[in-house]
Structures are given as structure tokens and as C-alpha cells.
Tab-separated table of C-alpha atoms and ligand atoms in Angstrom:
chain	number	residue	atom	x	y	z
A	1	MET	CA	87.422	154.809	125.823
A	2	LEU	CA	90.298	152.702	127.127
A	3	SER	CA	88.286	151.356	130.032
A	4	LYS	CA	85.504	150.263	127.659
A	5	ILE	CA	87.997	148.154	125.601
A	6	MET	CA	89.363	146.657	128.825
A	7	LYS	CA	85.872	145.636	129.847
A	8	ILE	CA	85.255	143.941	126.503
A	9	CYS	CA	88.544	142.113	126.809
A	10	LEU	CA	87.715	140.818	130.247
A	11	ILE	CA	84.350	139.564	129.054
A	12	MET	CA	86.039	137.830	126.129
A	13	ILE	CA	88.625	136.177	128.348
A	14	ALA	CA	85.858	134.893	130.613
A	15	ALA	CA	83.931	133.486	127.646
A	16	VAL	CA	87.019	131.830	126.161
A	17	GLY	CA	87.874	130.425	129.581
A	18	PHE	CA	84.542	128.649	129.768
A	19	SER	CA	84.902	127.234	126.304
A	20	GLY	CA	87.912	125.245	127.410
A	21	PHE	CA	90.607	127.367	125.798
A	22	PHE	CA	91.939	128.392	129.167
A	23	ASP	CA	92.200	124.735	130.235
A	24	GLN	CA	94.323	123.995	127.226
A	25	LEU	CA	96.638	126.926	127.983
A	26	GLN	CA	97.016	125.677	131.498
A	27	ALA	CA	97.681	122.147	130.319
A	28	HIS	CA	100.422	123.425	128.026
A	29	ALA	CA	101.980	125.250	130.920
A	30	GLU	CA	102.324	122.020	132.910
A	31	GLN	CA	104.454	120.093	130.423
A	32	VAL	CA	104.542	116.529	131.761
A	33	THR	CA	107.327	114.211	130.730
A	34	PHE	CA	108.144	110.605	131.569
A	35	LYS	CA	111.693	109.368	131.385
A	36	ASP	CA	110.615	106.128	129.684
A	37	VAL	CA	108.067	107.543	127.191
A	38	LYS	CA	109.710	109.144	124.170
A	39	PRO	CA	108.428	110.873	121.045
A	40	GLY	CA	108.230	108.196	118.372
A	41	ASP	CA	106.878	105.539	120.742
A	42	GLY	CA	103.635	104.150	119.299
A	43	TYR	CA	101.638	105.434	122.279
A	44	TYR	CA	103.497	108.720	122.934
A	45	ASP	CA	100.775	111.135	121.818
A	46	GLU	CA	98.067	109.264	123.688
A	47	ILE	CA	99.988	109.077	126.983
A	48	MET	CA	100.905	112.782	126.725
A	49	PHE	CA	97.246	113.592	126.052
A	50	LEU	CA	96.194	111.711	129.188
A	51	ALA	CA	99.038	113.221	131.241
A	52	LYS	CA	98.062	116.773	130.296
A	53	GLN	CA	94.562	116.108	131.545
A	54	GLY	CA	95.842	114.611	134.778
A	55	ILE	CA	94.433	111.186	133.939
A	56	VAL	CA	97.862	109.553	134.240
A	57	ASN	CA	100.637	110.782	136.512
A	58	GLY	CA	103.237	108.080	136.269
A	59	TYR	CA	105.445	107.076	139.177
A	60	SER	CA	107.298	109.227	141.674
A	61	ASP	CA	110.624	108.357	140.010
A	62	GLY	CA	109.441	110.108	136.826
A	63	SER	CA	108.708	106.901	134.929
A	64	PHE	CA	105.492	105.627	133.322
A	65	LYS	CA	106.508	101.945	133.038
A	66	PRO	CA	104.735	101.462	129.684
A	67	ASN	CA	105.580	97.760	129.518
A	68	ALA	CA	104.463	96.906	133.039
A	69	ASN	CA	101.123	95.242	133.622
A	70	LEU	CA	98.304	97.353	134.980
A	71	THR	CA	96.632	96.565	138.283
A	72	ARG	CA	92.865	96.681	138.766
A	73	ARG	CA	93.440	99.632	141.138
A	74	GLU	CA	95.369	101.565	138.464
A	75	ALA	CA	92.770	100.764	135.805
A	76	ALA	CA	89.940	102.027	138.018
A	77	THR	CA	91.892	105.193	138.785
A	78	MET	CA	92.676	105.921	135.152
A	79	VAL	CA	89.091	105.358	134.028
A	80	GLY	CA	87.678	107.215	137.046
A	81	ARG	CA	89.778	110.279	136.252
A	82	ALA	CA	88.907	110.057	132.565
A	83	LEU	CA	85.211	110.068	133.427
A	84	GLY	CA	85.667	112.795	136.046
A	85	VAL	CA	83.931	110.811	138.803
A	86	ASP	CA	84.300	111.669	142.484
A	87	GLY	CA	87.724	110.348	143.476
A	88	THR	CA	87.658	111.486	147.085
A	89	PRO	CA	89.128	108.608	149.131
A	90	ARG	CA	86.403	107.000	151.221
A	91	LYS	CA	84.993	103.765	152.501
A	92	THR	CA	84.232	101.254	149.740
A	93	ALA	CA	81.978	98.274	149.219
A	94	PHE	CA	85.027	96.003	149.189
A	95	ALA	CA	86.714	94.718	152.332
A	96	ASP	CA	90.087	94.708	150.583
A	97	VAL	CA	89.957	98.410	149.555
A	98	SER	CA	90.223	100.637	152.600
A	99	ALA	CA	89.311	104.307	152.773
A	100	LYS	CA	93.048	105.014	153.005
A	101	ASP	CA	93.690	103.546	149.581
A	102	TYR	CA	94.408	106.430	147.187
A	103	ALA	CA	92.125	104.799	144.606
A	104	SER	CA	89.240	104.066	146.987
A	105	GLY	CA	87.146	107.012	145.782
A	106	TYR	CA	87.452	106.002	142.127
A	107	ILE	CA	86.800	102.337	142.866
A	108	GLN	CA	83.687	103.184	144.910
A	109	SER	CA	82.365	105.668	142.327
A	110	LEU	CA	82.803	103.199	139.452
A	111	TYR	CA	81.226	100.468	141.570
A	112	GLU	CA	78.204	102.679	142.285
A	113	LYS	CA	77.792	103.294	138.554
A	114	ASN	CA	77.992	99.536	137.959
A	115	PHE	CA	81.112	99.981	135.794
A	116	ILE	CA	83.142	97.614	137.968
A	117	THR	CA	82.261	94.669	140.130
A	118	GLY	CA	84.148	92.596	142.621
A	119	ARG	CA	85.266	89.033	142.103
A	120	SER	CA	83.065	86.096	143.043
A	121	ASP	CA	84.480	86.205	146.594
A	122	GLY	CA	83.046	89.712	147.049
A	123	LEU	CA	86.500	91.317	147.094
A	124	PHE	CA	87.966	93.733	144.526
A	125	HIS	CA	91.538	92.356	144.416
A	126	PRO	CA	93.043	95.785	143.655
A	127	ASP	CA	96.572	94.423	143.132
A	128	ASP	CA	95.575	91.791	140.576
A	129	LYS	CA	96.690	92.543	137.051
A	130	ILE	CA	93.825	93.335	134.695
A	131	SER	CA	93.300	91.075	131.689
A	132	ARG	CA	92.492	92.217	128.177
A	133	ALA	CA	88.998	90.736	128.502
A	134	ASP	CA	88.445	92.689	131.751
A	135	MET	CA	89.696	95.812	129.972
A	136	ALA	CA	86.995	95.253	127.349
A	137	TYR	CA	84.285	94.974	130.043
A	138	LEU	CA	85.487	98.101	131.850
A	139	ILE	CA	85.888	100.303	128.754
A	140	THR	CA	82.580	99.116	127.269
A	141	ARG	CA	80.634	99.967	130.423
A	142	ALA	CA	82.491	103.150	131.348
A	143	PHE	CA	82.200	104.686	127.882
A	144	SER	CA	78.762	103.228	127.039
A	145	LEU	CA	79.925	101.460	123.882
A	146	GLN	CA	76.883	99.953	122.173
A	147	GLU	CA	77.654	99.226	118.559
A	148	MET	CA	78.501	95.671	117.574
A	149	SER	CA	79.769	94.094	114.353
A	150	GLN	CA	78.366	90.994	112.730
A	151	TYR	CA	81.827	89.552	112.165
A	152	LEU	CA	84.819	89.509	114.494
A	153	PRO	CA	88.353	88.960	113.153
A	154	PHE	CA	89.892	87.091	116.150
A	155	TYR	CA	90.560	83.358	116.100
A	156	ASP	CA	90.810	83.005	119.878
A	157	ILE	CA	87.350	84.264	120.842
A	158	VAL	CA	84.326	82.029	121.447
A	159	GLN	CA	81.087	83.603	120.235
A	160	ASP	CA	79.038	82.049	123.056
A	161	SER	CA	81.417	83.258	125.790
A	162	PRO	CA	80.415	86.183	128.037
A	163	GLU	CA	83.444	88.230	126.940
A	164	TYR	CA	82.394	88.072	123.274
A	165	GLU	CA	80.120	91.103	123.486
A	166	PRO	CA	82.496	93.554	125.213
A	167	ILE	CA	85.383	92.476	122.966
A	168	ASN	CA	83.186	92.970	119.906
A	169	LYS	CA	82.184	96.434	121.154
A	170	VAL	CA	85.716	97.709	121.846
A	171	THR	CA	86.784	96.359	118.454
A	172	THR	CA	83.825	97.885	116.619
A	173	ALA	CA	84.580	101.250	118.282
A	174	ARG	CA	88.176	100.892	116.959
A	175	ILE	CA	89.568	101.156	120.475
A	176	THR	CA	91.647	98.067	119.786
A	177	ASN	CA	92.489	95.966	116.733
A	178	GLY	CA	93.831	92.972	118.592
A	179	PHE	CA	97.179	91.566	117.481
A	180	PRO	CA	98.536	91.352	113.922
A	181	ASP	CA	98.421	87.519	114.001
A	182	GLY	CA	94.619	87.603	114.327
A	183	SER	CA	94.475	86.981	118.077
A	184	PHE	CA	92.871	89.051	120.816
A	185	LYS	CA	94.500	87.217	123.747
A	186	PRO	CA	91.571	87.820	126.143
A	187	GLY	CA	93.305	86.169	129.102
A	188	GLU	CA	96.589	88.009	128.698
A	189	LYS	CA	97.443	90.796	131.140
A	190	ILE	CA	97.295	94.202	129.540
A	191	LEU	CA	100.268	96.567	129.408
A	192	ARG	CA	100.008	100.041	130.908
A	193	SER	CA	100.836	101.593	127.543
A	194	HIS	CA	98.098	99.589	125.787
A	195	PHE	CA	95.505	100.469	128.387
A	196	ALA	CA	96.447	104.155	128.189
A	197	LEU	CA	96.121	103.992	124.415
A	198	MET	CA	92.635	102.535	124.725
A	199	VAL	CA	91.466	105.063	127.316
A	200	ALA	CA	92.754	107.896	125.104
A	201	ARG	CA	90.868	106.440	122.131
A	202	ALA	CA	87.732	106.034	124.256
A	203	ILE	CA	87.804	109.690	125.313
A	204	ASN	CA	89.004	111.172	122.062
A	205	PRO	CA	87.869	109.501	118.819
A	206	ASN	CA	90.644	111.353	116.963
A	207	PHE	CA	93.053	108.788	118.392
A	208	ARG	CA	91.077	105.895	116.904
A	209	PRO	CA	92.552	104.476	113.723
A	210	PRO	CA	90.422	105.420	110.710
A	211	ALA	CA	87.695	102.945	109.859
A	212	GLU	CA	88.972	100.788	107.039
A	213	ALA	CA	86.650	100.471	104.092
A	214	GLU	CA	86.221	96.781	103.466
A	215	LYS	CA	87.912	96.016	100.191
A	216	VAL	CA	88.319	92.951	98.046
A	217	ILE	CA	91.955	91.825	98.189
A	218	SER	CA	91.570	88.833	95.914
A	219	THR	CA	89.116	86.418	94.384
A	220	GLY	CA	88.935	82.657	94.377
A	221	GLU	CA	86.923	79.520	93.927
A	222	MET	CA	85.709	77.176	96.664
A	223	ILE	CA	87.255	73.748	96.107
A	224	ALA	CA	85.042	72.149	98.771
A	225	SER	CA	81.713	72.961	100.339
A	226	GLN	CA	82.260	74.890	103.590
A	227	VAL	CA	80.115	76.139	106.462
A	228	ALA	CA	81.013	79.829	106.792
A	229	GLN	CA	81.499	81.287	110.292
A	230	TYR	CA	81.114	84.757	111.835
A	231	GLY	CA	84.786	84.693	112.802
A	232	PRO	CA	88.008	82.890	111.889
A	233	SER	CA	87.467	79.667	113.876
A	234	ASP	CA	84.867	76.962	114.500
A	235	ASN	CA	84.011	78.692	117.798
A	236	TYR	CA	81.752	81.173	116.022
A	237	HIS	CA	78.171	80.694	114.909
A	238	ASP	CA	77.463	79.320	111.437
A	239	VAL	CA	76.425	81.790	108.737
A	240	GLY	CA	75.521	79.125	106.168
A	241	THR	CA	77.087	76.877	103.583
A	242	ILE	CA	79.138	78.059	100.608
A	243	PRO	CA	79.048	75.327	97.977
A	244	SER	CA	82.017	73.809	96.208
A	245	GLY	CA	82.751	75.625	92.952
A	246	ALA	CA	81.362	78.963	94.179
A	247	GLN	CA	83.293	82.041	93.037
A	248	VAL	CA	84.138	84.200	96.049
A	249	LYS	CA	85.511	87.624	96.816
A	250	ILE	CA	88.207	87.602	99.510
A	251	TYR	CA	88.340	90.517	101.982
A	252	LYS	CA	90.706	89.408	104.680
A	253	LYS	CA	92.993	86.548	105.655
A	254	VAL	CA	93.406	85.690	109.331
A	255	ALA	CA	95.277	82.758	110.835
A	256	GLY	CA	94.543	80.302	108.021
A	257	TRP	CA	91.000	81.591	107.481
A	258	ALA	CA	89.579	83.969	104.886
A	259	LEU	CA	86.589	86.301	105.040
A	260	VAL	CA	84.842	85.662	101.729
A	261	SER	CA	81.531	86.410	100.083
A	262	THR	CA	79.332	85.193	97.277
A	263	ASP	CA	76.292	87.141	96.077
A	264	THR	CA	74.217	85.660	98.891
A	265	ILE	CA	76.474	84.754	101.793
A	266	LYS	CA	79.477	86.137	103.619
A	267	GLY	CA	81.642	84.540	106.251
A	268	TYR	CA	84.969	83.068	107.276
A	269	VAL	CA	86.077	79.779	105.709
A	270	LYS	CA	89.347	77.870	105.932
A	271	LEU	CA	91.740	79.408	103.429
A	272	LYS	CA	92.905	76.004	102.186
A	273	TYR	CA	89.476	75.449	100.641
A	274	VAL	CA	89.703	78.642	98.565
A	275	ARG	CA	91.713	78.395	95.366
A	276	GLU	CA	93.171	81.764	94.492
A	277	PRO	CA	94.679	82.960	91.231
A	278	ASP	CA	98.072	81.422	90.761
A	279	GLU	CA	100.918	83.857	91.406
A	280	LEU	CA	102.845	82.211	88.581
A	281	LEU	CA	100.073	82.850	86.071
A	282	LYS	CA	98.788	86.147	87.392
A	283	GLY	CA	98.927	88.765	84.648
A	284	LYS	CA	100.610	86.439	82.139
A	285	ILE	CA	99.386	87.116	78.595
A	286	ILE	CA	98.429	83.891	76.850
A	287	VAL	CA	97.308	83.896	73.224
A	288	LEU	CA	95.093	80.913	72.421
A	289	ASP	CA	94.652	79.989	68.800
A	290	PRO	CA	91.835	77.490	68.189
A	291	GLY	CA	92.852	76.031	64.809
A	292	HIS	CA	90.894	76.935	61.660
A	293	GLY	CA	87.496	78.702	61.796
A	294	GLY	CA	85.512	80.859	59.391
A	295	ARG	CA	86.583	80.153	55.778
A	296	ASP	CA	88.535	77.091	56.876
A	297	PRO	CA	86.629	74.288	58.690
A	298	GLY	CA	89.774	72.174	59.187
A	299	ALA	CA	89.613	68.387	59.016
A	300	ILE	CA	86.321	66.494	59.031
A	301	ALA	CA	85.683	63.917	61.752
A	302	LEU	CA	84.234	60.421	61.341
A	303	ASP	CA	80.811	61.823	62.284
A	304	LYS	CA	81.270	64.816	59.919
A	305	THR	CA	81.915	67.291	62.746
A	306	GLU	CA	84.264	70.050	61.580
A	307	GLU	CA	87.599	70.290	63.353
A	308	GLN	CA	87.178	74.046	63.912
A	309	TYR	CA	84.325	73.524	66.414
A	310	ILE	CA	86.136	70.915	68.485
A	311	ASN	CA	89.228	73.117	68.599
A	312	TYR	CA	87.141	76.110	69.615
A	313	ASN	CA	85.433	74.234	72.459
A	314	PHE	CA	88.827	73.286	73.881
A	315	GLY	CA	90.029	76.860	73.393
A	316	VAL	CA	87.125	78.253	75.406
A	317	ALA	CA	87.659	75.719	78.213
A	318	ALA	CA	91.345	76.642	78.332
A	319	GLN	CA	90.484	80.337	78.319
A	320	SER	CA	88.157	79.916	81.288
A	321	ALA	CA	90.636	77.875	83.352
A	322	LEU	CA	93.553	80.200	82.595
A	323	GLN	CA	91.542	83.310	83.432
A	324	LYS	CA	90.478	81.806	86.764
A	325	ALA	CA	94.151	81.174	87.422
A	326	GLY	CA	94.832	84.888	86.886
A	327	ALA	CA	96.150	84.877	83.311
A	328	VAL	CA	95.092	87.360	80.654
A	329	VAL	CA	93.831	85.318	77.711
A	330	ILE	CA	93.519	86.599	74.159
A	331	MET	CA	91.870	84.505	71.435
A	332	THR	CA	93.164	84.880	67.882
A	333	HIS	CA	89.626	84.803	66.482
A	334	GLN	CA	86.000	84.276	67.431
A	335	ARG	CA	84.000	81.092	66.912
A	336	ASP	CA	83.325	80.491	63.223
A	337	LYS	CA	85.240	83.677	62.306
A	338	ASP	CA	88.540	84.363	60.593
A	339	CYS	CA	91.392	86.383	62.044
A	340	SER	CA	92.248	88.166	58.771
A	341	PRO	CA	89.965	89.337	55.970
A	342	SER	CA	92.570	87.905	53.582
A	343	LYS	CA	92.957	84.137	53.242
A	344	ASP	CA	96.653	84.502	52.433
A	345	LYS	CA	97.328	86.431	55.614
A	346	GLU	CA	95.239	84.257	57.951
A	347	LEU	CA	98.102	82.468	59.740
A	348	GLN	CA	100.301	85.587	59.895
A	349	CYS	CA	97.314	87.412	61.418
A	350	ARG	CA	97.217	84.868	64.265
A	351	VAL	CA	100.962	85.168	64.835
A	352	ASP	CA	100.607	88.960	64.841
A	353	VAL	CA	98.061	88.805	67.674
A	354	ALA	CA	100.816	87.463	69.944
A	355	LYS	CA	103.326	90.080	68.815
A	356	ALA	CA	100.912	93.003	69.085
A	357	ASN	CA	99.862	91.995	72.604
A	358	HIS	CA	103.396	91.262	73.855
A	359	ALA	CA	102.173	87.810	74.763
A	360	ASP	CA	104.116	85.509	77.054
A	361	LEU	CA	102.979	82.425	75.110
A	362	PHE	CA	101.140	81.344	71.993
A	363	ILE	CA	99.241	78.048	72.037
A	364	SER	CA	97.505	76.742	68.948
A	365	ILE	CA	94.895	73.994	69.455
A	366	HIS	CA	94.117	71.468	66.722
A	367	SER	CA	92.689	67.982	66.191
A	368	ASN	CA	94.460	65.467	63.975
A	369	TRP	CA	93.437	63.496	60.873
A	370	PHE	CA	94.708	60.269	59.356
A	371	SER	CA	93.657	58.153	56.415
A	372	SER	CA	92.664	55.261	58.699
A	373	GLU	CA	91.452	54.715	62.277
A	374	ASP	CA	94.872	53.388	63.249
A	375	ALA	CA	96.432	56.633	64.426
A	376	TYR	CA	95.447	57.933	67.888
A	377	GLY	CA	96.714	60.090	70.734
A	378	MET	CA	97.943	63.601	71.437
A	379	GLN	CA	101.156	65.296	70.279
A	380	THR	CA	102.665	68.754	70.674
A	381	HIS	CA	104.638	70.661	68.027
A	382	PHE	CA	107.252	73.374	68.363
A	383	ASN	CA	109.905	74.827	66.043
A	384	ASP	CA	113.655	74.847	66.592
A	385	PHE	CA	115.182	74.543	63.157
A	386	ASN	CA	115.415	76.534	59.936
A	387	ASP	CA	114.192	74.644	56.867
A	388	PRO	CA	115.414	76.316	53.632
A	389	ASP	CA	112.100	75.410	52.019
A	390	TYR	CA	110.227	77.215	54.824
A	391	PRO	CA	112.644	79.925	55.962
A	392	GLY	CA	112.432	81.365	59.445
A	393	VAL	CA	112.699	80.025	62.974
A	394	ASN	CA	110.805	80.790	66.146
A	395	ASP	CA	112.364	83.636	68.156
A	396	HIS	CA	112.283	81.517	71.349
A	397	PRO	CA	113.007	77.921	70.370
A	398	LYS	CA	114.331	76.861	73.805
A	399	GLU	CA	111.250	78.117	75.656
A	400	SER	CA	109.007	76.666	72.969
A	401	LYS	CA	110.587	73.269	73.502
A	402	ILE	CA	110.195	73.472	77.290
A	403	LEU	CA	106.561	74.454	76.812
A	404	ALA	CA	105.918	71.570	74.409
A	405	ASN	CA	107.514	69.130	76.844
A	406	VAL	CA	105.559	70.239	79.943
A	407	ILE	CA	102.317	70.159	77.963
A	408	GLN	CA	103.008	66.736	76.501
A	409	SER	CA	103.984	65.335	79.909
A	410	THR	CA	100.884	66.729	81.655
A	411	VAL	CA	97.896	67.065	79.376
A	412	PRO	CA	97.430	63.695	77.589
A	413	GLN	CA	97.186	61.774	80.870
A	414	ALA	CA	94.768	64.355	82.306
A	415	ILE	CA	92.393	64.127	79.350
A	416	GLY	CA	92.679	60.361	78.887
A	417	MET	CA	94.574	60.493	75.590
A	418	HIS	CA	97.500	58.342	74.592
A	419	SER	CA	100.676	60.443	74.660
A	420	ARG	CA	102.392	60.261	71.273
A	421	ARG	CA	105.387	62.628	71.268
A	422	VAL	CA	106.793	66.121	71.055
A	423	VAL	CA	107.538	67.132	67.463
A	424	ASP	CA	110.133	69.657	66.317
A	425	ASP	CA	108.872	70.743	62.904
A	426	ASN	CA	108.171	73.908	60.956
A	427	LEU	CA	104.452	74.665	61.137
A	428	TYR	CA	103.728	78.290	60.237
A	429	VAL	CA	102.354	79.492	63.586
A	430	THR	CA	105.194	77.988	65.632
A	431	ARG	CA	107.942	78.966	63.186
A	432	MET	CA	106.894	82.567	62.508
A	433	ASN	CA	106.036	83.426	66.088
A	434	THR	CA	107.976	86.092	67.995
A	435	VAL	CA	106.983	84.516	71.334
A	436	PRO	CA	107.372	80.935	72.643
A	437	ALA	CA	104.810	78.939	70.667
A	438	VAL	CA	103.407	75.432	70.440
A	439	LEU	CA	100.710	73.685	68.445
A	440	ILE	CA	98.776	70.918	70.199
A	441	GLU	CA	97.148	68.120	68.218
A	442	LEU	CA	94.635	66.925	70.810
A	443	GLY	CA	93.778	63.570	69.222
A	444	PHE	CA	92.535	61.994	66.000
A	445	LEU	CA	89.154	62.861	64.504
A	446	THR	CA	89.564	59.669	62.509
A	447	ASN	CA	89.840	57.373	65.548
A	448	PRO	CA	86.475	56.543	67.208
A	449	SER	CA	87.676	56.500	70.797
A	450	ASP	CA	89.741	59.716	70.394
A	451	LEU	CA	86.747	61.380	68.751
A	452	ALA	CA	84.391	60.341	71.572
A	453	ARG	CA	86.749	62.010	74.057
A	454	LEU	CA	87.136	65.122	71.926
A	455	GLU	CA	83.356	65.530	71.749
A	456	ASP	CA	82.872	65.087	75.519
A	457	PRO	CA	82.657	68.524	77.215
A	458	ALA	CA	84.231	67.021	80.368
A	459	THR	CA	87.424	66.392	78.361
A	460	ALA	CA	87.621	70.073	77.426
A	461	THR	CA	87.271	71.068	81.098
A	462	LYS	CA	90.028	68.634	82.076
A	463	PHE	CA	92.153	70.056	79.270
A	464	GLY	CA	91.780	73.581	80.655
A	465	ASN	CA	92.816	72.527	84.164
A	466	ALA	CA	95.718	70.438	82.873
A	467	LEU	CA	96.940	73.335	80.741
A	468	VAL	CA	96.960	75.569	83.845
A	469	GLU	CA	99.144	73.004	85.595
A	470	ALA	CA	101.434	72.698	82.574
A	471	LEU	CA	101.852	76.478	82.334
A	472	ARG	CA	102.617	76.687	86.049
A	473	GLN	CA	105.449	74.217	85.478
A	474	TYR	CA	106.566	76.153	82.424
A	475	PHE	CA	106.718	79.529	84.183
A	476	MET	CA	108.444	77.913	87.146
A	477	SER	CA	111.174	76.493	84.914
A	478	VAL	CA	111.784	79.612	82.779
A	479	GLN	CA	111.559	82.357	85.433
B	501	ZN	ZN1	94.115	71.569	62.275
């Protein structure tokens, strides 16, 4: 009975031994340490992994010299051991690598497999330091890396250069990410620690950083037409042209370039040509109140146009520009609709929209009327005093005044209107507001040249952009 169990055990041990378990036990038994490689170093696990497999041995003084450069001889040895090629020292194809050289077997084996070549002079130059580009060639060939990416994130690579393909392949395989500044530094000599890291990743994909899902980090608008590239410099091939005004998704920013896409095209463009949401306006809650609407048409223009429609057009243009700049815009009512079902509560309803939404600002947009054509130009109202006849005062009079001033000093010029003045008075929506509030009178419906501007859609667009600029100044001065 006992001998039968023993037999089974022996068979099991043999089977486990073949499966590699025994190798691991043995590796554990030979605990390798280097005096200059410590737990916590970025490459510790990888170097220990290679050491346990006998792929790296370090120096006789017990060091690994992680920050030293690697020679071509050392690189061939490390890769040769990793691949398990015949390392028996022997005569080589290179006059400068003798059979006595400890690495001669690895160099000759890799040469026979076409993984390494000599230099143009026919020699191997075993003591030369290996460059990062040469590393890419060696790793690509030795580990048969095939997959390539369409886009490469390095600014210092030329797509038509011979090293482009191997560098693309080692990057696509996640064996290296290059440097955080967006460079690959192909001509730079590689460190022993970096090369070890890459060999470990080549052998064992568990050491490769996880593939990052490409995600949109921001959005923007092209402010000039740009030829998109396959990488972050003009040394890549052209993908195609992204027109000025195109809305783009932004995936990555590298060395002054951004990887962006539209619905039809994707590529790197210079970041300075992409306008992103303004940090100052991002997430700010702006309530826009186009004056009148629904029951109340407002004033009537010289050509019988109702004020409500002009105000609404400017409101929509402002909404669009502010949203592109990152603000959250809430309108007090829809086109041709009231805010409140009750006429008496209409203005309080608009004020309440700002309170209920914890708005940062309330901006009411109106057009002016006068009994003759003589009055013209834009003015901005706020409230900073308590009139006994109209009790109440805005909760934020100081901010309201700042807002009125930046708007009045920015917008009229931008939309081609004469700048009249800032007015401290007691209009309902400025006075009763719980947030900083202004009321803009864009221009006079009773002045022909003001009216022509107010009815030109280009003026509304300019108004939106100018309001963004004014609000930037406002948030800069109150933050
Ligand atoms: Zn009005």
C-alpha cells in the first residue's frame, strides 16, 4: 500500500517538474540580490525576474549598475540568454569578437538568426554603447514584434526614417512609452535598467503597462485650418486637413501638439490652433434672460419687428458662445414663451430661475426704445441702491457693478455700437436678484443704424464672443 502511494508521488513530482514548477522552486532557492537594486526602484521586479532566470548576473562586485549605459556585447548577451540561444563561446563572423569573448556565442547565434548585424565596416563594435533606436531594432527582431500603430506619440521621430518602424513596434507592444515630455530620444544611449525593463516586458507581457483605452480629455474648436499629422511634429505624414471652426475631441497633448478628431479625421495638430473651454468659465452657471417673450412682445422697432425676437436671437448666440467656453447656460424661457403662467409673477419667475439653479450670474438682454431716432448705443444696468418706492436691493451689488462695467467696456466696441454708459437703477430683475445681475440694452430699435446692426445675425455672433471675453474678465477680477 505504502509503496503504491510513493510511486504515485514520484510520478506526480516528475510531471510537475516538467511543467516548470520545479524550475520556479529552484529559482527561489537561488535568491539573487544586487547591492544597487532595491525594492521600490521602478525596475526592481523586472531585474529580479531576469536575475532569477539567469538572464542578468550583474558584476562580480555584486552590483548591477542600473544607471550605466549598456554595451552592444551586454545587450546581445542579455537577449541571447532571454531567447535561450546557444551561448557557447566560439568563433564569430566579426573580426573584433574573438572566440575567447564570453559573449561570442550569443553574438554569433543572434547574428545567424539575423537579429543583429555588424556596423558598415563589417565589425560588431562590442564595446560601443547601444542606442535606444538600436534597442528597438534588436527587441523587434528578437521577439518578432509585428503590430504597428497608425499614430506615434513622439515628437522627435521622423516617419520616413528607417528607425520609425522598430520604434513604432516596441511602442505598440507597450515595451516602452518613451519619455514623459513626448520624446523617444532615439540617439540616446540606453541605461542598463531601462534595457532590462524592456527585455522583461518582451519576455513576460505581465510586466507591460496595461493598454490605455483612448479617452477624450477635452473638446475644442479649430481656430485655423490645419493639416493633421500621424505624430506630434511636421516630420510625420499628413492625414488630411481639419478646417477652421471644426469642433474636435482632444485625446492627448504632447509637446505643444494635440491628438484630435472630428467625425471624419483624426490626427495631431498644433495645440495653439485648438481653442479649449476656458478654465475661468468652465462649469460656471450663467442664467440668460432674453427680455420679454410670450404675452409680452416688448418694444416695437421701426420696421415693426418685436423686441422679444431680437433679444432672443442675441440670447441664443450668447448661449452658444458661453457653452463652447465651458459654461452651463440656463435660459429663463423659450422663444415666444413666458417664464410664469401668471403675468404678475413673470419677472419674479425669471429671478427665481437664477436662485433655484444657484447661478453665478444673471444677464438680461433687451433692446431700447425712444420717442425719436436721436437716441442710439448700448448701455448696461445694475442695482446698488434701495429706492423706497421700489424696496429691495440686489444681494451682490459690488459684483453686479463689476459685471456691468466689464460688459460695457467690452461689448459695445465688439458689436459696433456706440457705448453709452453703465446705469445704477432699480429695474426689477437686477434689484430682486439673489445673484450678481445686469440688464443689457443692446441698442435702439428706434434708431435706423442701431436697428440694422441688431437685425444682422453677425452682430449676435460677435455679441456672444464679446460676452465670453467680458465674463472671463469678470471671473478673473472677482475670484
Ligand atoms: Zn425690453
